Amino acid sequence: MTENLLLETSRRKLEQYHLYFDNLFSCPDLIIHLHKIGLKATGTVRQNRVKEKNKLEKNVPRGTMKVKQEKNSGLNYITLMDSTEVSLLSTAAGVSPIQNVKRYSKDKRSKDDIETPLAFAIYNKYMGGVDIHDQYCGTLLPIFKSKKWTWVILMRLVQSSIANAVILFNTVQ
């Protein structure tokens, strides 16, 4: 997907680009390969796609993080406890400087400041496409559960169609 960008852009200008991935697409090999080419990349990652585990203990407080860094490749592997455990791979940003993000606390019934690494703050700022589409699908229609996988796929297509219609409607107005 980045072939035209790589062919038409000089090496100096290529370093200005930063790619963001959803967990469906990102894996350590892809992000390291892009880093070798000269592109910075950041993306959430599924635990089963990473050989080395970076798991947090159960029932740790929000904002707890675990960080691993490969010095040879420049890859940062960060796991953060938000509402659930989230892992991120990045060759562009690391932990510092720590950013404060507001999250709702059930105990205090108000929003608290949670310390998050810079890589998460940047990813949340520039996430788009698939993540926003998933948010629209989740808010417009409830999740469908069924024993038949065909029904789930059909209803997901209906969800996606409605979400796309809402996005187009909002864009036109």
mmCIF file with all atom_site columns, C-alpha atoms in Angstrom, residues 14-99:
data_model
loop_
_atom_site.group_PDB
_atom_site.id
_atom_site.type_symbol
_atom_site.label_atom_id
_atom_site.label_alt_id
_atom_site.label_comp_id
_atom_site.label_asym_id
_atom_site.label_entity_id
_atom_site.label_seq_id
_atom_site.pdbx_PDB_ins_code
_atom_site.Cartn_x
_atom_site.Cartn_y
_atom_site.Cartn_z
_atom_site.occupancy
_atom_site.B_iso_or_equiv
_atom_site.pdbx_formal_charge
_atom_site.auth_seq_id
_atom_site.auth_comp_id
_atom_site.auth_asym_id
_atom_site.auth_atom_id
_atom_site.pdbx_PDB_model_num
ATOM 1  C CA . LEU A 1 14 ? 10.025  10.100  3.728  1.00 0.00 ? 14 LEU A CA 1
ATOM 2  C CA . GLU A 1 15 ? 11.204  10.595  7.324  1.00 0.00 ? 15 GLU A CA 1
ATOM 3  C CA . GLN A 1 16 ? 8.418   13.154  7.841  1.00 0.00 ? 16 GLN A CA 1
ATOM 4  C CA . TYR A 1 17 ? 5.691   10.519  7.419  1.00 0.00 ? 17 TYR A CA 1
ATOM 5  C CA . HIS A 1 18 ? 4.240   8.508   10.296 1.00 0.00 ? 18 HIS A CA 1
ATOM 6  C CA . LEU A 1 19 ? 1.934   5.527   9.676  1.00 0.00 ? 19 LEU A CA 1
ATOM 7  C CA . TYR A 1 20 ? -0.707  4.386   12.181 1.00 0.00 ? 20 TYR A CA 1
ATOM 8  C CA . PHE A 1 21 ? -2.124  0.846   12.297 1.00 0.00 ? 21 PHE A CA 1
ATOM 9  C CA . ASP A 1 22 ? -5.061  -0.858  13.916 1.00 0.00 ? 22 ASP A CA 1
ATOM 10 C CA . ASN A 1 23 ? -4.347  -4.183  15.653 1.00 0.00 ? 23 ASN A CA 1
ATOM 11 C CA . LEU A 1 24 ? -5.691  -6.039  12.624 1.00 0.00 ? 24 LEU A CA 1
ATOM 12 C CA . PHE A 1 25 ? -2.716  -4.954  10.505 1.00 0.00 ? 25 PHE A CA 1
ATOM 13 C CA . SER A 1 26 ? 0.220   -4.412  12.840 1.00 0.00 ? 26 SER A CA 1
ATOM 14 C CA . CYS A 1 27 ? 2.915   -6.885  13.741 1.00 0.00 ? 27 CYS A CA 1
ATOM 15 C CA . PRO A 1 28 ? 6.532   -6.374  14.857 1.00 0.00 ? 28 PRO A CA 1
ATOM 16 C CA . ASP A 1 29 ? 8.012   -7.546  11.541 1.00 0.00 ? 29 ASP A CA 1
ATOM 17 C CA . LEU A 1 30 ? 6.014   -4.987  9.530  1.00 0.00 ? 30 LEU A CA 1
ATOM 18 C CA . ILE A 1 31 ? 6.877   -2.086  11.815 1.00 0.00 ? 31 ILE A CA 1
ATOM 19 C CA . ILE A 1 32 ? 10.594  -3.004  11.861 1.00 0.00 ? 32 ILE A CA 1
ATOM 20 C CA . HIS A 1 33 ? 10.590  -3.355  8.051  1.00 0.00 ? 33 HIS A CA 1
ATOM 21 C CA . LEU A 1 34 ? 9.008   0.107   7.669  1.00 0.00 ? 34 LEU A CA 1
ATOM 22 C CA . HIS A 1 35 ? 11.589  1.534   10.077 1.00 0.00 ? 35 HIS A CA 1
ATOM 23 C CA . LYS A 1 36 ? 14.419  0.127   7.961  1.00 0.00 ? 36 LYS A CA 1
ATOM 24 C CA . ILE A 1 37 ? 12.896  1.759   4.879  1.00 0.00 ? 37 ILE A CA 1
ATOM 25 C CA . GLY A 1 38 ? 12.683  5.099   6.697  1.00 0.00 ? 38 GLY A CA 1
ATOM 26 C CA . LEU A 1 39 ? 9.018   5.291   7.732  1.00 0.00 ? 39 LEU A CA 1
ATOM 27 C CA . LYS A 1 40 ? 7.937   5.769   11.329 1.00 0.00 ? 40 LYS A CA 1
ATOM 28 C CA . ALA A 1 41 ? 5.061   3.557   12.407 1.00 0.00 ? 41 ALA A CA 1
ATOM 29 C CA . THR A 1 42 ? 2.832   3.114   15.454 1.00 0.00 ? 42 THR A CA 1
ATOM 30 C CA . GLY A 1 43 ? 0.058   0.597   15.992 1.00 0.00 ? 43 GLY A CA 1
ATOM 31 C CA . THR A 1 44 ? -1.858  -1.373  18.550 1.00 0.00 ? 44 THR A CA 1
ATOM 32 C CA . VAL A 1 45 ? -1.011  -5.056  18.505 1.00 0.00 ? 45 VAL A CA 1
ATOM 33 C CA . ARG A 1 46 ? -2.652  -8.297  19.582 1.00 0.00 ? 46 ARG A CA 1
ATOM 34 C CA . GLN A 1 47 ? -0.826  -10.361 22.199 1.00 0.00 ? 47 GLN A CA 1
ATOM 35 C CA . ASN A 1 48 ? -0.705  -13.447 19.969 1.00 0.00 ? 48 ASN A CA 1
ATOM 36 C CA . ARG A 1 49 ? 1.294   -11.588 17.275 1.00 0.00 ? 49 ARG A CA 1
ATOM 37 C CA . VAL A 1 50 ? 4.254   -10.845 19.513 1.00 0.00 ? 50 VAL A CA 1
ATOM 38 C CA . LYS A 1 51 ? 6.709   -13.579 20.463 1.00 0.00 ? 51 LYS A CA 1
ATOM 39 C CA . GLU A 1 52 ? 7.821   -11.966 23.710 1.00 0.00 ? 52 GLU A CA 1
ATOM 40 C CA . LYS A 1 53 ? 4.954   -11.484 26.154 1.00 0.00 ? 53 LYS A CA 1
ATOM 41 C CA . ASN A 1 54 ? 4.399   -8.189  27.948 1.00 0.00 ? 54 ASN A CA 1
ATOM 42 C CA . LYS A 1 55 ? 1.449   -9.121  30.201 1.00 0.00 ? 55 LYS A CA 1
ATOM 43 C CA . LEU A 1 56 ? 0.366   -7.141  33.247 1.00 0.00 ? 56 LEU A CA 1
ATOM 44 C CA . GLU A 1 57 ? -0.801  -8.824  36.423 1.00 0.00 ? 57 GLU A CA 1
ATOM 45 C CA . LYS A 1 58 ? -4.525  -9.086  37.090 1.00 0.00 ? 58 LYS A CA 1
ATOM 46 C CA . ASN A 1 59 ? -6.342  -6.234  38.852 1.00 0.00 ? 59 ASN A CA 1
ATOM 47 C CA . VAL A 1 60 ? -3.587  -3.635  38.435 1.00 0.00 ? 60 VAL A CA 1
ATOM 48 C CA . PRO A 1 61 ? -4.745  -0.006  38.638 1.00 0.00 ? 61 PRO A CA 1
ATOM 49 C CA . ARG A 1 62 ? -5.429  2.068   35.551 1.00 0.00 ? 62 ARG A CA 1
ATOM 50 C CA . GLY A 1 63 ? -2.325  3.711   34.155 1.00 0.00 ? 63 GLY A CA 1
ATOM 51 C CA . THR A 1 64 ? 0.032   0.823   35.016 1.00 0.00 ? 64 THR A CA 1
ATOM 52 C CA . MET A 1 65 ? 2.418   0.127   32.163 1.00 0.00 ? 65 MET A CA 1
ATOM 53 C CA . LYS A 1 66 ? 5.115   -2.302  31.133 1.00 0.00 ? 66 LYS A CA 1
ATOM 54 C CA . VAL A 1 67 ? 7.723   -1.313  28.545 1.00 0.00 ? 67 VAL A CA 1
ATOM 55 C CA . LYS A 1 68 ? 10.210  -3.295  26.475 1.00 0.00 ? 68 LYS A CA 1
ATOM 56 C CA . GLN A 1 69 ? 12.562  -1.817  23.906 1.00 0.00 ? 69 GLN A CA 1
ATOM 57 C CA . GLU A 1 70 ? 14.694  -3.446  21.236 1.00 0.00 ? 70 GLU A CA 1
ATOM 58 C CA . LYS A 1 71 ? 17.827  -1.349  20.847 1.00 0.00 ? 71 LYS A CA 1
ATOM 59 C CA . ASN A 1 72 ? 18.859  -2.869  17.488 1.00 0.00 ? 72 ASN A CA 1
ATOM 60 C CA . SER A 1 73 ? 15.581  -2.175  15.696 1.00 0.00 ? 73 SER A CA 1
ATOM 61 C CA . GLY A 1 74 ? 14.361  0.810   17.733 1.00 0.00 ? 74 GLY A CA 1
ATOM 62 C CA . LEU A 1 75 ? 11.026  -0.898  18.420 1.00 0.00 ? 75 LEU A CA 1
ATOM 63 C CA . ASN A 1 76 ? 9.138   0.063   21.585 1.00 0.00 ? 76 ASN A CA 1
ATOM 64 C CA . TYR A 1 77 ? 6.653   -2.479  22.944 1.00 0.00 ? 77 TYR A CA 1
ATOM 65 C CA . ILE A 1 78 ? 4.382   -0.826  25.523 1.00 0.00 ? 78 ILE A CA 1
ATOM 66 C CA . THR A 1 79 ? 1.488   -2.406  27.401 1.00 0.00 ? 79 THR A CA 1
ATOM 67 C CA . LEU A 1 80 ? -0.859  -0.118  29.320 1.00 0.00 ? 80 LEU A CA 1
ATOM 68 C CA . MET A 1 81 ? -3.812  -0.858  31.568 1.00 0.00 ? 81 MET A CA 1
ATOM 69 C CA . ASP A 1 82 ? -6.680  1.396   30.525 1.00 0.00 ? 82 ASP A CA 1
ATOM 70 C CA . SER A 1 83 ? -10.211 0.009   30.837 1.00 0.00 ? 83 SER A CA 1
ATOM 71 C CA . THR A 1 84 ? -8.598  -3.146  29.416 1.00 0.00 ? 84 THR A CA 1
ATOM 72 C CA . GLU A 1 85 ? -5.019  -4.138  28.665 1.00 0.00 ? 85 GLU A CA 1
ATOM 73 C CA . VAL A 1 86 ? -3.777  -2.435  25.473 1.00 0.00 ? 86 VAL A CA 1
ATOM 74 C CA . SER A 1 87 ? -0.449  -3.120  23.733 1.00 0.00 ? 87 SER A CA 1
ATOM 75 C CA . LEU A 1 88 ? 1.261   -0.833  21.262 1.00 0.00 ? 88 LEU A CA 1
ATOM 76 C CA . LEU A 1 89 ? 4.310   -1.078  19.001 1.00 0.00 ? 89 LEU A CA 1
ATOM 77 C CA . SER A 1 90 ? 6.110   2.057   17.852 1.00 0.00 ? 90 SER A CA 1
ATOM 78 C CA . THR A 1 91 ? 9.336   3.104   16.184 1.00 0.00 ? 91 THR A CA 1
ATOM 79 C CA . ALA A 1 92 ? 8.468   6.796   16.464 1.00 0.00 ? 92 ALA A CA 1
ATOM 80 C CA . ALA A 1 93 ? 7.625   7.416   20.109 1.00 0.00 ? 93 ALA A CA 1
ATOM 81 C CA . GLY A 1 94 ? 8.358   5.887   23.469 1.00 0.00 ? 94 GLY A CA 1
ATOM 82 C CA . VAL A 1 95 ? 7.249   6.440   27.027 1.00 0.00 ? 95 VAL A CA 1
ATOM 83 C CA . SER A 1 96 ? 8.567   9.896   27.820 1.00 0.00 ? 96 SER A CA 1
ATOM 84 C CA . PRO A 1 97 ? 7.323   12.528  28.157 1.00 0.00 ? 97 PRO A CA 1
ATOM 85 C CA . ILE A 1 98 ? 4.370   11.175  30.101 1.00 0.00 ? 98 ILE A CA 1
ATOM 86 C CA . GLN A 1 99 ? 1.010   12.645  29.034 1.00 0.00 ? 99 GLN A CA 1
#
